[in-house]
C-alpha atoms as a printed R data frame, in Angstrom:
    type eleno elety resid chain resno       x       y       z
1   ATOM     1    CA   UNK     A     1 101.288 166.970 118.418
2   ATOM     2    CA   UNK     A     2 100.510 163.678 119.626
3   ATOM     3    CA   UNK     A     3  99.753 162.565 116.513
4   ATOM     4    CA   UNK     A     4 103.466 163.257 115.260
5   ATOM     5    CA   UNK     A     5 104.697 161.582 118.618
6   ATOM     6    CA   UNK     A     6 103.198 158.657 118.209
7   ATOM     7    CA   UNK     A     7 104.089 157.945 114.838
8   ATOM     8    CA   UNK     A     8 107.746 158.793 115.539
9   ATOM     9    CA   UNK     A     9 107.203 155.994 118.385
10  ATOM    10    CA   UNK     A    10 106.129 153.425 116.161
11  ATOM    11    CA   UNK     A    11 108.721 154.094 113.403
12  ATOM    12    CA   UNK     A    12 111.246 153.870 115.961
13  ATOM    13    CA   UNK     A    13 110.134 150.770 117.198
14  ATOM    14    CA   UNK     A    14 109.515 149.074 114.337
15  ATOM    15    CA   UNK     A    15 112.831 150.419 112.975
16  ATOM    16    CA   UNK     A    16 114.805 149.069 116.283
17  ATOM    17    CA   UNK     A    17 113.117 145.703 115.509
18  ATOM    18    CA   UNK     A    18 114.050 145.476 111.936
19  ATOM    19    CA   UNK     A    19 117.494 146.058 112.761
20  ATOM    20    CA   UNK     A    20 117.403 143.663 115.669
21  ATOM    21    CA   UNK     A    21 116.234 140.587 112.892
22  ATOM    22    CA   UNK     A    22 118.566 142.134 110.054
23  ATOM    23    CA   UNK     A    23 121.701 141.872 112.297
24  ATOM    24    CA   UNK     A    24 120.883 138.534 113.771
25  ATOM    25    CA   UNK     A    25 120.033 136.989 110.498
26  ATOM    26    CA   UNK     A    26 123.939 138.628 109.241
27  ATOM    27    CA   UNK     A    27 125.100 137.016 112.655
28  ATOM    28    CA   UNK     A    28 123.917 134.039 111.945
29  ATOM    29    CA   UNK     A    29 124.434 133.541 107.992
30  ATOM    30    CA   UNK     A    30 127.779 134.479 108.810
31  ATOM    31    CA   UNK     A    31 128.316 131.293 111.548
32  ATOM    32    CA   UNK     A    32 126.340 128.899 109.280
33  ATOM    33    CA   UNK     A    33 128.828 130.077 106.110
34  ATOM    34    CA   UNK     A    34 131.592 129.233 109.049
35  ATOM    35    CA   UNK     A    35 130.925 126.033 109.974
36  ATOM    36    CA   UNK     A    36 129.935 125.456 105.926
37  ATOM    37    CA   UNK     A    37 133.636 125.743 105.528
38  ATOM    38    CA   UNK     A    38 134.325 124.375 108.318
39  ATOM    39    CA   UNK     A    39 132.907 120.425 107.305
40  ATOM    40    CA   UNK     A    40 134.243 121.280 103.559
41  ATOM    41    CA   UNK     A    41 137.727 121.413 105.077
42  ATOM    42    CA   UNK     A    42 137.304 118.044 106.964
43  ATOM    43    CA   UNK     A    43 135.317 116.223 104.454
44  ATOM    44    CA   UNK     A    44 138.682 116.956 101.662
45  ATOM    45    CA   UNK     A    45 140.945 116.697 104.023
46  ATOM    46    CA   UNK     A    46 139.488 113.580 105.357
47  ATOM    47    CA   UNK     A    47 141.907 110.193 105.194
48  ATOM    48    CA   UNK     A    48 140.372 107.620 102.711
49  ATOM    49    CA   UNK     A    49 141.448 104.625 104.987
50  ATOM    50    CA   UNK     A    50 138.035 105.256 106.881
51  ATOM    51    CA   UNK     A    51 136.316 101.686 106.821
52  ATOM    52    CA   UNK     A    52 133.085 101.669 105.104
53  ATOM    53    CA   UNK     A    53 130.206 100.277 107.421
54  ATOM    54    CA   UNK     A    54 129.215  96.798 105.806
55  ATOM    55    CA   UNK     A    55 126.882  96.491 103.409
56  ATOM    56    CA   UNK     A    56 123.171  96.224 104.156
57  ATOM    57    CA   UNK     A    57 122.472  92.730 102.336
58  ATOM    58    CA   UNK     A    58 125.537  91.369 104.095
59  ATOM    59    CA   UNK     A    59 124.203  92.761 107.685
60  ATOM    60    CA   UNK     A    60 120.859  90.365 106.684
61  ATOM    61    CA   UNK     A    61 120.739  87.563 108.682
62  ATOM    62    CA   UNK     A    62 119.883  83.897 106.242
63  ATOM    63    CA   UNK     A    63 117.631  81.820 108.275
64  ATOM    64    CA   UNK     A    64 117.360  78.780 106.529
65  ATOM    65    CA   UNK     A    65 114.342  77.251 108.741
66  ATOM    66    CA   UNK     A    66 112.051  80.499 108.575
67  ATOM    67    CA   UNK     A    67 112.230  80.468 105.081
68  ATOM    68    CA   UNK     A    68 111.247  76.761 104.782
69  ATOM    69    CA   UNK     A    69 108.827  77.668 106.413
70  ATOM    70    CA   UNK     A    70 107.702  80.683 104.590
71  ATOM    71    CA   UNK     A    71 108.037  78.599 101.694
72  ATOM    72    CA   UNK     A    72 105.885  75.886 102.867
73  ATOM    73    CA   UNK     A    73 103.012  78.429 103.741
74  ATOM    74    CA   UNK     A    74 103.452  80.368 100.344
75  ATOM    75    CA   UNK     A    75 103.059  77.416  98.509
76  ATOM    76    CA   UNK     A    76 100.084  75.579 100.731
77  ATOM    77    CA   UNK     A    77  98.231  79.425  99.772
78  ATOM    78    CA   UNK     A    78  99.009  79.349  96.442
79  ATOM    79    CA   UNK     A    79  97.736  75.975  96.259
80  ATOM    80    CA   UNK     A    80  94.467  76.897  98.410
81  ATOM    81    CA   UNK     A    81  93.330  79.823  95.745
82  ATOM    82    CA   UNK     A    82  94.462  77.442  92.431
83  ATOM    83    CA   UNK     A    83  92.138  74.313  93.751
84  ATOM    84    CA   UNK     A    84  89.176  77.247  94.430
85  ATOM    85    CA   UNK     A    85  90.057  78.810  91.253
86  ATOM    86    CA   UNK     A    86  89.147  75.539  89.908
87  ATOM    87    CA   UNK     A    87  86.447  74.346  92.276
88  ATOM    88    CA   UNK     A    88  84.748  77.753  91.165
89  ATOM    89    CA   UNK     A    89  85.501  76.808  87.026
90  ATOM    90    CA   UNK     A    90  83.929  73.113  87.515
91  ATOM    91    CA   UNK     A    91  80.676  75.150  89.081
92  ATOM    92    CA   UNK     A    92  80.483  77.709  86.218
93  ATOM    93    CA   UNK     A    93  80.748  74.564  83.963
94  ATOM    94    CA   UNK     A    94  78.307  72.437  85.332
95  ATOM    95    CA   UNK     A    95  76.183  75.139  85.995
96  ATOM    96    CA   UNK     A    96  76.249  75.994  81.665
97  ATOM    97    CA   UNK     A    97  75.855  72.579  81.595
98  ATOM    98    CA   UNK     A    98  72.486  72.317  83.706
99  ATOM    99    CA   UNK     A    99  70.885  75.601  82.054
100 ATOM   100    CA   UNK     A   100  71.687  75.416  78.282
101 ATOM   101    CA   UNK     A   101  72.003  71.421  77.738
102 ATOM   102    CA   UNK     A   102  74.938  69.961  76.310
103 ATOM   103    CA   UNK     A   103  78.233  71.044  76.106
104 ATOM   104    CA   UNK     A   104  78.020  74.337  75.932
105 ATOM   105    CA   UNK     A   105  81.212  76.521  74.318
106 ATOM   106    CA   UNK     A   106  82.609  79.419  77.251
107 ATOM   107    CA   UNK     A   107  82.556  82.840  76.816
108 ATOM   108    CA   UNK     A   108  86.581  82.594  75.952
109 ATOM   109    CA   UNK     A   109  85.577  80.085  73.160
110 ATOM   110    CA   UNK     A   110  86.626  77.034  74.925
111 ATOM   111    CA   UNK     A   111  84.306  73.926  76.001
């Protein structure tokens, strides 16, 4: 008997709290499809004299100094790694030229 009671229980329960997430999923499906409609309605009913915020490259402010000076960095850098771009060719040169004798032809076919 207790067998048959408790399983009634549980199926009673567990059929209370099925219908307890079923309806307040419906409840709530139903207010979302609402308010769905709802922001439709305004956005095409919605005046088109609305200003537009300003464009992003026009809210950018142009400092002329900073980018001197960014400029002036940039270009001291670039010139730092081309002068040990070459410092580092002249050693790889002389350093052909001590081992081997000569002028010795690179690897890329130049001398």
């Amino acid at each position: 008997m207790s067998f048959l009671v408790g399983t009634a229980s549980g199926a009673l329960v567990a059929g209370g709290v099925y219908y307890g997430l079923s309806s307040m999923i419906s409840t709530r499906t139903q207010q979302h499809r609402v308010d769905l409609h709802h922001l439709s309605e305004r956005l095409v009913n919605a005046s088109s004299d609305i200003p537009a915020p300003t464009p992003a490259a026009a809210r950018i402010p142009h400092r002329p100094f900073v980018s001197m000076l960014q400029n002036g960095w940039n270009n001291q850098i670039e010139a730092l790694f081309r002068s040990t771009r070459d410092l580092d060719q002249q050693v790889m040169d002389w350093a052909r030229k001590t081992l081997y004798g000569g002028d010795v032809k690179r690897p890329d076919g130049t001398q």
